[in-house]
Each structure stands twice: as C-alpha cells, then as structure tokens.
GROMACS .gro file of N, CA, C and O in nm:
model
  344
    1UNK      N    1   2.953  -9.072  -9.232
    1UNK     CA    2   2.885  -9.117  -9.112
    1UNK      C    3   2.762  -9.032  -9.082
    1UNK      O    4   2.660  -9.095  -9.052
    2UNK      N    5   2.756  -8.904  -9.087
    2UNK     CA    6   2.651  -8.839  -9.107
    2UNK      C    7   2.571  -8.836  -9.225
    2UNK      O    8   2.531  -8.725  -9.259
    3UNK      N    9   2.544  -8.917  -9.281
    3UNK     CA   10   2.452  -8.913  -9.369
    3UNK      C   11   2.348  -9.068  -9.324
    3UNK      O   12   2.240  -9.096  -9.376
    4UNK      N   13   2.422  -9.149  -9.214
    4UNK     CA   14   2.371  -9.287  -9.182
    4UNK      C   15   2.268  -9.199  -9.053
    4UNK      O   16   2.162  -9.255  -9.023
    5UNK      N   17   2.296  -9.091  -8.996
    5UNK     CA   18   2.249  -9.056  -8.915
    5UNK      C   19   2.111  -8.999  -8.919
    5UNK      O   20   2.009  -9.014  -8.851
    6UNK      N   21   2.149  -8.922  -9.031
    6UNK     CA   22   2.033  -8.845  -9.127
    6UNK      C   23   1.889  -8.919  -9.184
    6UNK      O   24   1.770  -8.889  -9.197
    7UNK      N   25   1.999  -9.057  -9.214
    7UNK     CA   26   1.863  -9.152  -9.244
    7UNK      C   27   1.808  -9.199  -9.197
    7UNK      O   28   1.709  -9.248  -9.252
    8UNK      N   29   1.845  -9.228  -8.992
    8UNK     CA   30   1.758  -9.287  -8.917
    8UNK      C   31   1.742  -9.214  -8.851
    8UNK      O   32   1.705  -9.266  -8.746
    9UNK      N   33   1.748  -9.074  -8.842
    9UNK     CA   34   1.667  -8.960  -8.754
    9UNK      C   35   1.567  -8.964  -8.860
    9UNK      O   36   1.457  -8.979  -8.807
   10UNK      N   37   1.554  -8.954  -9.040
   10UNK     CA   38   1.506  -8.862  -9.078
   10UNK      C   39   1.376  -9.009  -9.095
   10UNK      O   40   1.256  -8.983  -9.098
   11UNK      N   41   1.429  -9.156  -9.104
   11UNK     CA   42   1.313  -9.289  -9.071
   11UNK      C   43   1.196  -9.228  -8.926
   11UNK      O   44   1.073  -9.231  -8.914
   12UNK      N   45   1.286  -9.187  -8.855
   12UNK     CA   46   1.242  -9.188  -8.695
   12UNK      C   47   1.086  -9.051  -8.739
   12UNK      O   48   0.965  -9.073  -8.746
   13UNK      N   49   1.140  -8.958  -8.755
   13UNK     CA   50   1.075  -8.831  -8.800
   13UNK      C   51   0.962  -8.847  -8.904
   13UNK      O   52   0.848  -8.800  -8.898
   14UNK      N   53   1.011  -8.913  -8.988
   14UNK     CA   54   0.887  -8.983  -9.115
   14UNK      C   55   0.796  -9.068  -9.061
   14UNK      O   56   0.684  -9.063  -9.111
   15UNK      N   57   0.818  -9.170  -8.946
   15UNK     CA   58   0.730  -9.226  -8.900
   15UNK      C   59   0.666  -9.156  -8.798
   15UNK      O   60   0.554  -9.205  -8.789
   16UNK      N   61   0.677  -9.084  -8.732
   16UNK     CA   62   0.634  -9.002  -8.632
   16UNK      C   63   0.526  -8.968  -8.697
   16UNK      O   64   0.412  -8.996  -8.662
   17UNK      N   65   0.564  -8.894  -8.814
   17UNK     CA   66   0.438  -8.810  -8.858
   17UNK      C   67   0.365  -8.872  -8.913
   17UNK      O   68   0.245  -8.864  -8.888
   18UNK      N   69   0.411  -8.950  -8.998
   18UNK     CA   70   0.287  -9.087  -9.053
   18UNK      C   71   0.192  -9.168  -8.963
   18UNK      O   72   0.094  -9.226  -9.012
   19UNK      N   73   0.222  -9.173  -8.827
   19UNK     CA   74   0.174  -9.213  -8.746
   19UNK      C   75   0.037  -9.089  -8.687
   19UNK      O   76  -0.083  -9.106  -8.671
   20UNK      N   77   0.131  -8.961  -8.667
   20UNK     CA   78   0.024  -8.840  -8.651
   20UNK      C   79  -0.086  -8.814  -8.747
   20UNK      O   80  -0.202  -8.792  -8.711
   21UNK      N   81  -0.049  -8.818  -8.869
   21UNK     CA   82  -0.142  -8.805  -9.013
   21UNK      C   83  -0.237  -8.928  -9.039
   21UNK      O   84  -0.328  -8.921  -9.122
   22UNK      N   85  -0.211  -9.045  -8.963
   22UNK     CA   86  -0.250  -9.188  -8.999
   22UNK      C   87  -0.228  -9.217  -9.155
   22UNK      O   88  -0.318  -9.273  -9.217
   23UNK      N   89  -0.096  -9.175  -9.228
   23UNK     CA   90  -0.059  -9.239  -9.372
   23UNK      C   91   0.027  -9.357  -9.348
   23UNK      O   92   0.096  -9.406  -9.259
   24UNK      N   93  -0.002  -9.376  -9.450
   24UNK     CA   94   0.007  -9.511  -9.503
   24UNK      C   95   0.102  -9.539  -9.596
   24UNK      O   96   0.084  -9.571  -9.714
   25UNK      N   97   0.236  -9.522  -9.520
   25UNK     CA   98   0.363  -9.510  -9.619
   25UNK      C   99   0.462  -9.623  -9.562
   25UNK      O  100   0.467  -9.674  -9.450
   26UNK      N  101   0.527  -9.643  -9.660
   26UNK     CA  102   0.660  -9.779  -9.619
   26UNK      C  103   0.798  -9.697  -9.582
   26UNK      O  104   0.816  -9.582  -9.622
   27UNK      N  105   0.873  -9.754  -9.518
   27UNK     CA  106   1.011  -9.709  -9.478
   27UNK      C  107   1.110  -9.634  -9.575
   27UNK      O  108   1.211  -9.573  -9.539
   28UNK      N  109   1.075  -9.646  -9.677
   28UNK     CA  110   1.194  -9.548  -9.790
   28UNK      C  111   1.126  -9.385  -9.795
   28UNK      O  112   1.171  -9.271  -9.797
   29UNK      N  113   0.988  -9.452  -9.795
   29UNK     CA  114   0.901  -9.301  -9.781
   29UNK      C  115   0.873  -9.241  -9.697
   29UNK      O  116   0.785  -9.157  -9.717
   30UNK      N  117   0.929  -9.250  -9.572
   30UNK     CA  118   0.938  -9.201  -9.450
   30UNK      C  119   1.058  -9.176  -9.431
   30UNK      O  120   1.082  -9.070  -9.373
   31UNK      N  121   1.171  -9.258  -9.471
   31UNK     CA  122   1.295  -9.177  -9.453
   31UNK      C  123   1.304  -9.030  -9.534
   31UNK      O  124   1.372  -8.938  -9.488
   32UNK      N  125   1.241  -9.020  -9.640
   32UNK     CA  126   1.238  -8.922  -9.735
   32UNK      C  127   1.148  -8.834  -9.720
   32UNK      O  128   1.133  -8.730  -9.785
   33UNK      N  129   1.086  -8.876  -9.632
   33UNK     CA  130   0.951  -8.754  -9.548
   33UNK      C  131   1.001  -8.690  -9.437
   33UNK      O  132   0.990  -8.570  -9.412
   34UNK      N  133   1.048  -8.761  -9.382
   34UNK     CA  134   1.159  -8.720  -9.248
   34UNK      C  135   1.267  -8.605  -9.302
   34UNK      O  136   1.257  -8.487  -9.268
   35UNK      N  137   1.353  -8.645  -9.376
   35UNK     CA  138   1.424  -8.583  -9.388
   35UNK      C  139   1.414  -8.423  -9.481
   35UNK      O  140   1.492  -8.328  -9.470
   36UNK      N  141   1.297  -8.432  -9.567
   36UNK     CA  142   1.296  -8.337  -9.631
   36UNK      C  143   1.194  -8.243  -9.527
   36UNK      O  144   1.205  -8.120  -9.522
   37UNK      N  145   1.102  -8.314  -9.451
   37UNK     CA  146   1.032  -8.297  -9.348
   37UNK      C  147   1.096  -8.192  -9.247
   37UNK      O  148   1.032  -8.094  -9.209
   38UNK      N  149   1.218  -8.217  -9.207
   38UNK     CA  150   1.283  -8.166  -9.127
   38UNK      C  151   1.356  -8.000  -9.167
   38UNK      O  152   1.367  -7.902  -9.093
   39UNK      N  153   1.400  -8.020  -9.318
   39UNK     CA  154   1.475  -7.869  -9.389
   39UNK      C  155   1.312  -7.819  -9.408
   39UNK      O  156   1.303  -7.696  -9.399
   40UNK      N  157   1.207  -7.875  -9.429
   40UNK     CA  158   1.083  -7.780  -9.424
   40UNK      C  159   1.060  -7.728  -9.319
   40UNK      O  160   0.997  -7.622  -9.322
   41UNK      N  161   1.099  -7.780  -9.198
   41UNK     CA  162   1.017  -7.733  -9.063
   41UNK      C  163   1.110  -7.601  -8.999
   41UNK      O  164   1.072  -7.500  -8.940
   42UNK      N  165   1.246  -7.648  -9.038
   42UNK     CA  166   1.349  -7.525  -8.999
   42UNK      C  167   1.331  -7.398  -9.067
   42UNK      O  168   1.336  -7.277  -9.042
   43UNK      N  169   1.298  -7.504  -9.198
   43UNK     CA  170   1.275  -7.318  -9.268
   43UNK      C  171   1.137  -7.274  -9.220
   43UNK      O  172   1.149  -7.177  -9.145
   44UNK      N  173   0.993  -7.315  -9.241
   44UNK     CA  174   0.908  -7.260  -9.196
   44UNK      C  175   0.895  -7.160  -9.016
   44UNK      O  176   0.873  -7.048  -8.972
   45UNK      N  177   0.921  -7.278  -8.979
   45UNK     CA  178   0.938  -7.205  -8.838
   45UNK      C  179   1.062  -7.160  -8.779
   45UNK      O  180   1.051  -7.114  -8.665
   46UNK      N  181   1.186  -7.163  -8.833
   46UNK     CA  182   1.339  -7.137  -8.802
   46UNK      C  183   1.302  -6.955  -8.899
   46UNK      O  184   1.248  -6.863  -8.838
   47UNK      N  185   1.340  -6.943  -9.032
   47UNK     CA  186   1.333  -6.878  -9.087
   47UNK      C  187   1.191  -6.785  -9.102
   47UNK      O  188   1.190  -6.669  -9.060
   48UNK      N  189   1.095  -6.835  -9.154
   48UNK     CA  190   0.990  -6.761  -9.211
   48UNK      C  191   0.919  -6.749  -9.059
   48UNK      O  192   0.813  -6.688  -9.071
   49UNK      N  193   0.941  -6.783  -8.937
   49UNK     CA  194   0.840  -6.752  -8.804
   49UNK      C  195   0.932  -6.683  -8.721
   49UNK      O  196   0.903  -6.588  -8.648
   50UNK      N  197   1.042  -6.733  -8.735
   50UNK     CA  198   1.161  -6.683  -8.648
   50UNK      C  199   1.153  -6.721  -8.496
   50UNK      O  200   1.162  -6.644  -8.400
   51UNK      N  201   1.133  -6.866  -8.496
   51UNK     CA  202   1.116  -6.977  -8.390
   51UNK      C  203   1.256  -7.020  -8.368
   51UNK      O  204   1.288  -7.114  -8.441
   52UNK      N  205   1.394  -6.955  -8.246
   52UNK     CA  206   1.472  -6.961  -8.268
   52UNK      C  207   1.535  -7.091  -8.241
   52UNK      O  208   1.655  -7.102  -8.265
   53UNK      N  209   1.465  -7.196  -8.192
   53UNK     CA  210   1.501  -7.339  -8.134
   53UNK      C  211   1.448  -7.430  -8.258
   53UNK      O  212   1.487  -7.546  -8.266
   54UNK      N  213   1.363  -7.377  -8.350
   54UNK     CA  214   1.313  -7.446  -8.492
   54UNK      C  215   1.454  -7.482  -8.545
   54UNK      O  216   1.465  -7.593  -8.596
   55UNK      N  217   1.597  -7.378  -8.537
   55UNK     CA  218   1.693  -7.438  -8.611
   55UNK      C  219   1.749  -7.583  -8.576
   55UNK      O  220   1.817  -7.643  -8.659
   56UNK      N  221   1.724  -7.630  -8.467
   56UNK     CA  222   1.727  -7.769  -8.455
   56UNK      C  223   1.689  -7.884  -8.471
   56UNK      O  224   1.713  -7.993  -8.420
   57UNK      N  225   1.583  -7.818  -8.603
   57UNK     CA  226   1.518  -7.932  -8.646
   57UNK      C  227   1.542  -8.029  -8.763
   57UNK      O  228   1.539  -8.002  -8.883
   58UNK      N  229   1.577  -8.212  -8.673
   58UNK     CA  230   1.622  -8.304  -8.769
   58UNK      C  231   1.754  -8.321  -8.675
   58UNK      O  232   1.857  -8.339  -8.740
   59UNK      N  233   1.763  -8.319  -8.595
   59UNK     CA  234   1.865  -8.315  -8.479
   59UNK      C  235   1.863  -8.410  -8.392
   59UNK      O  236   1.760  -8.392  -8.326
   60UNK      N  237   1.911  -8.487  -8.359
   60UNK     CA  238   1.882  -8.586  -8.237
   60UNK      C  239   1.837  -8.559  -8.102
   60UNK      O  240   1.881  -8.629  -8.010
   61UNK      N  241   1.733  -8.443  -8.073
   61UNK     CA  242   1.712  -8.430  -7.945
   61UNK      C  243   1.547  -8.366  -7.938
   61UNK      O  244   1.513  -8.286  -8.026
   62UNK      N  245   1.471  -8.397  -7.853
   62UNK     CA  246   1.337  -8.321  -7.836
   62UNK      C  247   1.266  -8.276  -7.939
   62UNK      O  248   1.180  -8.327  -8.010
   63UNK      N  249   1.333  -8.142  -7.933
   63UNK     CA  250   1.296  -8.024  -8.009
   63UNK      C  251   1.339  -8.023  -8.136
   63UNK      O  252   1.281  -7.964  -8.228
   64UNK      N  253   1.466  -8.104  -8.149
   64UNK     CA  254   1.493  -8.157  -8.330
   64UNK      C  255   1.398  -8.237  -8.346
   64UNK      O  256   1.369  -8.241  -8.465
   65UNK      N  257   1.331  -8.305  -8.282
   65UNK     CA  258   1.255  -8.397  -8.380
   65UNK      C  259   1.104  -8.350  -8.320
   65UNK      O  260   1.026  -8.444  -8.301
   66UNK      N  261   1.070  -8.260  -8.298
   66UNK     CA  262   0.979  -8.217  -8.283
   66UNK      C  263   0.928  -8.140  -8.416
   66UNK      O  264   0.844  -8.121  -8.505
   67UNK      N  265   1.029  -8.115  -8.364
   67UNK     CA  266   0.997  -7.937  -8.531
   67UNK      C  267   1.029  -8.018  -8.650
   67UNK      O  268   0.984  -7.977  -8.757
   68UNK      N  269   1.096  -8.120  -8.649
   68UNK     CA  270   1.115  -8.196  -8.797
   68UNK      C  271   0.992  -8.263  -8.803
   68UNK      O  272   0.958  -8.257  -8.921
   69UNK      N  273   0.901  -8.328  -8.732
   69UNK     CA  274   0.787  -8.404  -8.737
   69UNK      C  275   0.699  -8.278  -8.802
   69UNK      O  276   0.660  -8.265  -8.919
   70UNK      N  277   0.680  -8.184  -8.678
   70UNK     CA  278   0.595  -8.069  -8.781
   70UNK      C  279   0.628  -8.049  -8.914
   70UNK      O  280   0.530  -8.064  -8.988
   71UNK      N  281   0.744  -8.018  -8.978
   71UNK     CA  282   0.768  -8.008  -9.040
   71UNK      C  283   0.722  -8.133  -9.181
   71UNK      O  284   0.679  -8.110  -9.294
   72UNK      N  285   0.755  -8.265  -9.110
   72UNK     CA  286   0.692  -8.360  -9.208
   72UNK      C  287   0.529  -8.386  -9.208
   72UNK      O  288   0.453  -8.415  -9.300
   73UNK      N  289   0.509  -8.369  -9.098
   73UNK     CA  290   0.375  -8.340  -9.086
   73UNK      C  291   0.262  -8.210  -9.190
   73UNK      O  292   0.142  -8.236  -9.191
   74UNK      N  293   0.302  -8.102  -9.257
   74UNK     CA  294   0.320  -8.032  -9.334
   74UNK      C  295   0.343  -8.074  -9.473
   74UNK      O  296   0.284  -8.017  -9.565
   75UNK      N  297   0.449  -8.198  -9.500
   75UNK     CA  298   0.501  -8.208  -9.604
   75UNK      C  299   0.390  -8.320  -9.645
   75UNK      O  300   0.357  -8.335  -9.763
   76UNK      N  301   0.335  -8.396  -9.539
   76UNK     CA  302   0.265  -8.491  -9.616
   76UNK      C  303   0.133  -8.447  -9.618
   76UNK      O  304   0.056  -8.526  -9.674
   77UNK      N  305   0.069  -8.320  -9.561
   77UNK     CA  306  -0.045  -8.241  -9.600
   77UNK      C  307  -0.034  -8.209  -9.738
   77UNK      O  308  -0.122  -8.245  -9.817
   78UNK      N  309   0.105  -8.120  -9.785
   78UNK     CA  310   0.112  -8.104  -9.935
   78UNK      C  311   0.091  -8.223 -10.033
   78UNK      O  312   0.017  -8.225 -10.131
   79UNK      N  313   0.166  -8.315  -9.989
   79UNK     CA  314   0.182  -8.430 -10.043
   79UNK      C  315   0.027  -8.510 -10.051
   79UNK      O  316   0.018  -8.590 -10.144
   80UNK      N  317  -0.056  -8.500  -9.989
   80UNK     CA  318  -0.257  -8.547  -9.994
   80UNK      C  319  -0.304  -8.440 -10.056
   80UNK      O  320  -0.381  -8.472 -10.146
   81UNK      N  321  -0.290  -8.322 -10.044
   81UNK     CA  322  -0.387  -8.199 -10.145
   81UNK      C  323  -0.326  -8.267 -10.310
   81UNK      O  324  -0.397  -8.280 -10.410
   82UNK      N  325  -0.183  -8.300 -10.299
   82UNK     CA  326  -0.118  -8.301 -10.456
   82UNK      C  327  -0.181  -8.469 -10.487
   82UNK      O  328  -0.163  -8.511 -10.602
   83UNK      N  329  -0.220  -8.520 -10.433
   83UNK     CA  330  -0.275  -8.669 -10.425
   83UNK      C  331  -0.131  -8.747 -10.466
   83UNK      O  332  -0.131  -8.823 -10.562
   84UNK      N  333  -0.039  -8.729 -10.406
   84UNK     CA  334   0.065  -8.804 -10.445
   84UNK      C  335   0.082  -8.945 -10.304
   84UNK      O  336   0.148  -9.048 -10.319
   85UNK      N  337   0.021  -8.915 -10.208
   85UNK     CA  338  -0.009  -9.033 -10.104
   85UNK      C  339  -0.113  -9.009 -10.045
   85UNK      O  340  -0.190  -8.914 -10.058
   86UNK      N  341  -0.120  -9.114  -9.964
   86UNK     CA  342  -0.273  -9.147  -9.912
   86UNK      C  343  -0.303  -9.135  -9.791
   86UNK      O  344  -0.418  -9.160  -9.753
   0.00000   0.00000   0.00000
C-alpha cells in the first residue's frame, strides 16, 4: 500500500516541479522525478545542509512536498545540463 502512495505523492511532486522548471514531461516521468526528486532533496538539504524538517521530504504534508519539489526541481536541472529532457 505504500508504494501506491509513493507514486502519487511522488506524480504530485514531479508535476510541481515540471510546472516550476516549465518541462515538458508526461506522467511516468514525473512520477519518477518526484520520487527520486524527493530521496535527492532529503539528502541534499536533510543530510548534506542539515535542514532538520528536509527529512520529510516526499511525505504527505507542506514541507514533504516542498523539499521533495526542491529536490526534483534540482533533479531536472541535472537532467537539462545532461540533455536527457527538455
């Protein structure tokens, strides 16, 4: 059951940021932006900043999907320098 959850927080989170970035991605690639989006943002700002509310990111609330958006938001910067989307 948590993994159905994962995929429409991590849809919700992928579109967020695709929307912030203005890319141009379809729903499988936003669930997969979201979600990897989200273990990037905890670690960057959870771990490597030591942002102690970052660990909630990819979470169903505010600040989970705040820091997971940053976080995908980030991932699809890497993802345009690597020209792998648009």
């Amino acid at each position: 059951m948590e993994w159905i959850a994962a995929i429409i927080i991590g849809g919700l989170i992928g579109w967020l940021a695709s929307i912030a970035m203005k890319s141009n991605t379809g729903l499988c690639l936003n669930i997969i932006i979201g979600i990897i989006g989200s273990s990037l943002g905890r670690w960057v700002f959870g771990d490597l900043m030591g942002i102690g509310s970052a660990y909630a990111a990819g979470q169903f609330n505010v600040i989970g999907i705040f820091f997971g958006v940053l976080g995908a938001i980030i991932l699809i910067f890497i993802l345009r320098k690597l020209k792998l989307v648009s």
